[in-house]
Amino acid sequence: QVQLVLSGGGSVQAGGSLRLSCVVSGYFVNNYCVAWFRQAPGKEREGVAIRDTRFGSNDYADSVKGRFTISQDNAKNTVYLQMNSLKPEDTAMYNCAAARYCGGFYPVHYNSWAQGTQVTVSS
């Protein structure tokens, strides 16, 4: 069974940066697909970034391209989401999820989820 632990949320002013860390246990992080999602109040869950850890390939939502970067540290079984140039519209509850194979930005595809962390960006 895969377990995910997410950390790194917080509050920041617009233009600032935060890094989220998703620690994967129960399976090697380089044999899974890890996806990042976010959900703002009153809005649907939105896919942010995906990393296929077997190939090191990334996919990003258009809204975060050029600002967010996903990476992994196999020694720490951790996938990171580096968020730069944050905007107020990035404010949301962020979450990481894992699946054996990548399934795009469809939450139902991912069967392991961490508890969310709040990211708040003030103008």
PDB file of C-alpha atoms in Angstrom:
ATOM      1  CA  GLN A   1       0.000   0.000   0.000  1.00  0.00           C
ATOM      2  CA  VAL A   2       1.337   3.391  -0.988  1.00  0.00           C
ATOM      3  CA  GLN A   3       1.208   6.208   1.530  1.00  0.00           C
ATOM      4  CA  LEU A   4       1.858   9.866   0.794  1.00  0.00           C
ATOM      5  CA  VAL A   5       2.782  12.625   3.208  1.00  0.00           C
ATOM      6  CA  LEU A   6       2.596  16.197   1.977  1.00  0.00           C
ATOM      7  CA  SER A   7       4.262  19.221   3.522  1.00  0.00           C
ATOM      8  CA  GLY A   8       5.351  22.720   2.648  1.00  0.00           C
ATOM      9  CA  GLY A   9       2.241  24.817   2.306  1.00  0.00           C
ATOM     10  CA  GLY A  10       1.841  28.262   3.799  1.00  0.00           C
ATOM     11  CA  SER A  11       1.180  31.912   3.099  1.00  0.00           C
ATOM     12  CA  VAL A  12       3.185  34.099   0.763  1.00  0.00           C
ATOM     13  CA  GLN A  13       2.835  37.398  -1.044  1.00  0.00           C
ATOM     14  CA  ALA A  14       2.284  37.547  -4.760  1.00  0.00           C
ATOM     15  CA  GLY A  15       5.503  36.946  -6.623  1.00  0.00           C
ATOM     16  CA  GLY A  16       6.861  34.746  -3.882  1.00  0.00           C
ATOM     17  CA  SER A  17       7.778  31.059  -3.871  1.00  0.00           C
ATOM     18  CA  LEU A  18       6.899  27.918  -1.997  1.00  0.00           C
ATOM     19  CA  ARG A  19       8.007  24.313  -2.319  1.00  0.00           C
ATOM     20  CA  LEU A  20       5.740  21.387  -1.583  1.00  0.00           C
ATOM     21  CA  SER A  21       7.180  17.982  -0.722  1.00  0.00           C
ATOM     22  CA  CYS A  22       5.379  14.689  -1.222  1.00  0.00           C
ATOM     23  CA  VAL A  23       7.056  11.750   0.507  1.00  0.00           C
ATOM     24  CA  VAL A  24       6.077   8.392  -0.935  1.00  0.00           C
ATOM     25  CA  SER A  25       6.298   5.259   1.189  1.00  0.00           C
ATOM     26  CA  GLY A  26       5.348   1.659   0.568  1.00  0.00           C
ATOM     27  CA  TYR A  27       6.762   1.725  -2.944  1.00  0.00           C
ATOM     28  CA  PHE A  28       9.763   3.140  -4.718  1.00  0.00           C
ATOM     29  CA  VAL A  29       9.043   6.641  -5.889  1.00  0.00           C
ATOM     30  CA  ASN A  30      10.639   5.952  -9.239  1.00  0.00           C
ATOM     31  CA  ASN A  31       8.026   3.332 -10.103  1.00  0.00           C
ATOM     32  CA  TYR A  32       4.943   5.434  -9.802  1.00  0.00           C
ATOM     33  CA  CYS A  33       3.167   8.364 -11.304  1.00  0.00           C
ATOM     34  CA  VAL A  34       2.759  11.303  -8.939  1.00  0.00           C
ATOM     35  CA  ALA A  35       0.315  14.087  -9.663  1.00  0.00           C
ATOM     36  CA  TRP A  36      -0.360  17.410  -7.993  1.00  0.00           C
ATOM     37  CA  PHE A  37      -3.867  18.790  -7.691  1.00  0.00           C
ATOM     38  CA  ARG A  38      -5.388  21.861  -6.120  1.00  0.00           C
ATOM     39  CA  GLN A  39      -8.854  22.989  -5.184  1.00  0.00           C
ATOM     40  CA  ALA A  40      -9.930  26.502  -4.403  1.00  0.00           C
ATOM     41  CA  PRO A  41     -13.133  27.233  -2.460  1.00  0.00           C
ATOM     42  CA  GLY A  42     -16.156  26.912  -4.691  1.00  0.00           C
ATOM     43  CA  LYS A  43     -14.143  25.490  -7.573  1.00  0.00           C
ATOM     44  CA  GLU A  44     -13.532  22.032  -8.929  1.00  0.00           C
ATOM     45  CA  ARG A  45     -10.302  20.176  -8.268  1.00  0.00           C
ATOM     46  CA  GLU A  46      -7.697  21.145 -10.834  1.00  0.00           C
ATOM     47  CA  GLY A  47      -4.703  19.185 -12.017  1.00  0.00           C
ATOM     48  CA  VAL A  48      -1.478  21.156 -11.672  1.00  0.00           C
ATOM     49  CA  ALA A  49       1.448  18.914 -12.580  1.00  0.00           C
ATOM     50  CA  ILE A  50       2.278  15.282 -13.207  1.00  0.00           C
ATOM     51  CA  ARG A  51       5.535  13.406 -13.014  1.00  0.00           C
ATOM     52  CA  ASP A  52       6.078   9.967 -14.458  1.00  0.00           C
ATOM     53  CA  THR A  53       8.928   9.012 -12.146  1.00  0.00           C
ATOM     54  CA  ARG A  54      10.048   6.076 -14.280  1.00  0.00           C
ATOM     55  CA  PHE A  55      10.940   8.325 -17.182  1.00  0.00           C
ATOM     56  CA  GLY A  56      11.398  11.642 -15.442  1.00  0.00           C
ATOM     57  CA  SER A  57       8.797  13.248 -17.692  1.00  0.00           C
ATOM     58  CA  ASN A  58       6.585  16.106 -16.560  1.00  0.00           C
ATOM     59  CA  ASP A  59       3.309  17.626 -17.635  1.00  0.00           C
ATOM     60  CA  TYR A  60       1.907  20.927 -16.438  1.00  0.00           C
ATOM     61  CA  ALA A  61      -1.408  22.695 -16.542  1.00  0.00           C
ATOM     62  CA  ASP A  62      -1.321  25.781 -18.749  1.00  0.00           C
ATOM     63  CA  SER A  63      -2.072  27.952 -15.742  1.00  0.00           C
ATOM     64  CA  VAL A  64       1.245  27.070 -14.080  1.00  0.00           C
ATOM     65  CA  LYS A  65       3.609  26.464 -16.995  1.00  0.00           C
ATOM     66  CA  GLY A  66       6.814  28.405 -16.619  1.00  0.00           C
ATOM     67  CA  ARG A  67       6.166  29.036 -12.925  1.00  0.00           C
ATOM     68  CA  PHE A  68       5.876  25.590 -11.337  1.00  0.00           C
ATOM     69  CA  THR A  69       8.470  22.824 -11.554  1.00  0.00           C
ATOM     70  CA  ILE A  70       8.102  19.228 -10.454  1.00  0.00           C
ATOM     71  CA  SER A  71      11.135  17.139  -9.542  1.00  0.00           C
ATOM     72  CA  GLN A  72      12.044  14.020  -7.613  1.00  0.00           C
ATOM     73  CA  ASP A  73      14.690  12.763  -5.203  1.00  0.00           C
ATOM     74  CA  ASN A  74      14.867   8.987  -5.373  1.00  0.00           C
ATOM     75  CA  ALA A  75      17.104   8.743  -2.327  1.00  0.00           C
ATOM     76  CA  LYS A  76      14.407  10.464  -0.271  1.00  0.00           C
ATOM     77  CA  ASN A  77      11.438   8.901  -2.064  1.00  0.00           C
ATOM     78  CA  THR A  78      10.140  12.408  -2.499  1.00  0.00           C
ATOM     79  CA  VAL A  79       8.552  14.391  -5.293  1.00  0.00           C
ATOM     80  CA  TYR A  80       8.677  18.165  -5.102  1.00  0.00           C
ATOM     81  CA  LEU A  81       6.554  20.940  -6.536  1.00  0.00           C
ATOM     82  CA  GLN A  82       8.493  24.181  -6.708  1.00  0.00           C
ATOM     83  CA  MET A  83       6.097  27.079  -7.111  1.00  0.00           C
ATOM     84  CA  ASN A  84       7.544  30.413  -8.226  1.00  0.00           C
ATOM     85  CA  SER A  85       5.973  33.723  -9.194  1.00  0.00           C
ATOM     86  CA  LEU A  86       2.904  32.833  -7.208  1.00  0.00           C
ATOM     87  CA  LYS A  87      -0.319  34.662  -7.910  1.00  0.00           C
ATOM     88  CA  PRO A  88      -3.425  35.174  -5.757  1.00  0.00           C
ATOM     89  CA  GLU A  89      -5.289  32.832  -8.085  1.00  0.00           C
ATOM     90  CA  ASP A  90      -2.901  30.055  -7.020  1.00  0.00           C
ATOM     91  CA  THR A  91      -4.516  30.116  -3.589  1.00  0.00           C
ATOM     92  CA  ALA A  92      -5.978  26.670  -2.948  1.00  0.00           C
ATOM     93  CA  MET A  93      -5.689  23.436  -1.037  1.00  0.00           C
ATOM     94  CA  TYR A  94      -2.934  21.472  -2.712  1.00  0.00           C
ATOM     95  CA  ASN A  95      -2.579  17.729  -2.753  1.00  0.00           C
ATOM     96  CA  CYS A  96      -0.361  15.043  -4.208  1.00  0.00           C
ATOM     97  CA  ALA A  97      -1.622  11.707  -5.439  1.00  0.00           C
ATOM     98  CA  ALA A  98      -0.083   8.563  -6.870  1.00  0.00           C
ATOM     99  CA  ALA A  99      -1.005   5.789  -9.232  1.00  0.00           C
ATOM    100  CA  ARG A 100       0.845   2.916 -10.836  1.00  0.00           C
ATOM    101  CA  TYR A 101       0.586   4.625 -14.223  1.00  0.00           C
ATOM    102  CA  CYS A 102      -0.114   8.219 -15.185  1.00  0.00           C
ATOM    103  CA  GLY A 103      -3.718   9.019 -16.027  1.00  0.00           C
ATOM    104  CA  GLY A 104      -3.659  12.693 -16.884  1.00  0.00           C
ATOM    105  CA  PHE A 105      -5.352  15.282 -14.740  1.00  0.00           C
ATOM    106  CA  TYR A 106      -8.204  12.990 -13.744  1.00  0.00           C
ATOM    107  CA  PRO A 107      -8.384  12.654  -9.932  1.00  0.00           C
ATOM    108  CA  VAL A 108     -10.381   9.425 -10.117  1.00  0.00           C
ATOM    109  CA  HIS A 109      -7.371   7.714 -11.714  1.00  0.00           C
ATOM    110  CA  TYR A 110      -5.161   8.170  -8.644  1.00  0.00           C
ATOM    111  CA  ASN A 111      -5.786   5.760  -5.786  1.00  0.00           C
ATOM    112  CA  SER A 112      -3.367   7.067  -3.157  1.00  0.00           C
ATOM    113  CA  TRP A 113      -3.709  10.575  -1.755  1.00  0.00           C
ATOM    114  CA  ALA A 114      -1.937  12.650   0.841  1.00  0.00           C
ATOM    115  CA  GLN A 115      -3.711  15.009   3.172  1.00  0.00           C
ATOM    116  CA  GLY A 116      -3.867  18.427   1.611  1.00  0.00           C
ATOM    117  CA  THR A 117      -1.887  21.514   2.472  1.00  0.00           C
ATOM    118  CA  GLN A 118      -3.114  25.070   2.164  1.00  0.00           C
ATOM    119  CA  VAL A 119      -1.328  27.577  -0.046  1.00  0.00           C
ATOM    120  CA  THR A 120      -2.433  31.186   0.321  1.00  0.00           C
ATOM    121  CA  VAL A 121      -1.088  33.949  -1.902  1.00  0.00           C
ATOM    122  CA  SER A 122      -1.915  37.517  -0.942  1.00  0.00           C
ATOM    123  CA  SER A 123      -1.849  40.453  -3.328  1.00  0.00           C
TER     124      SER A 123
END
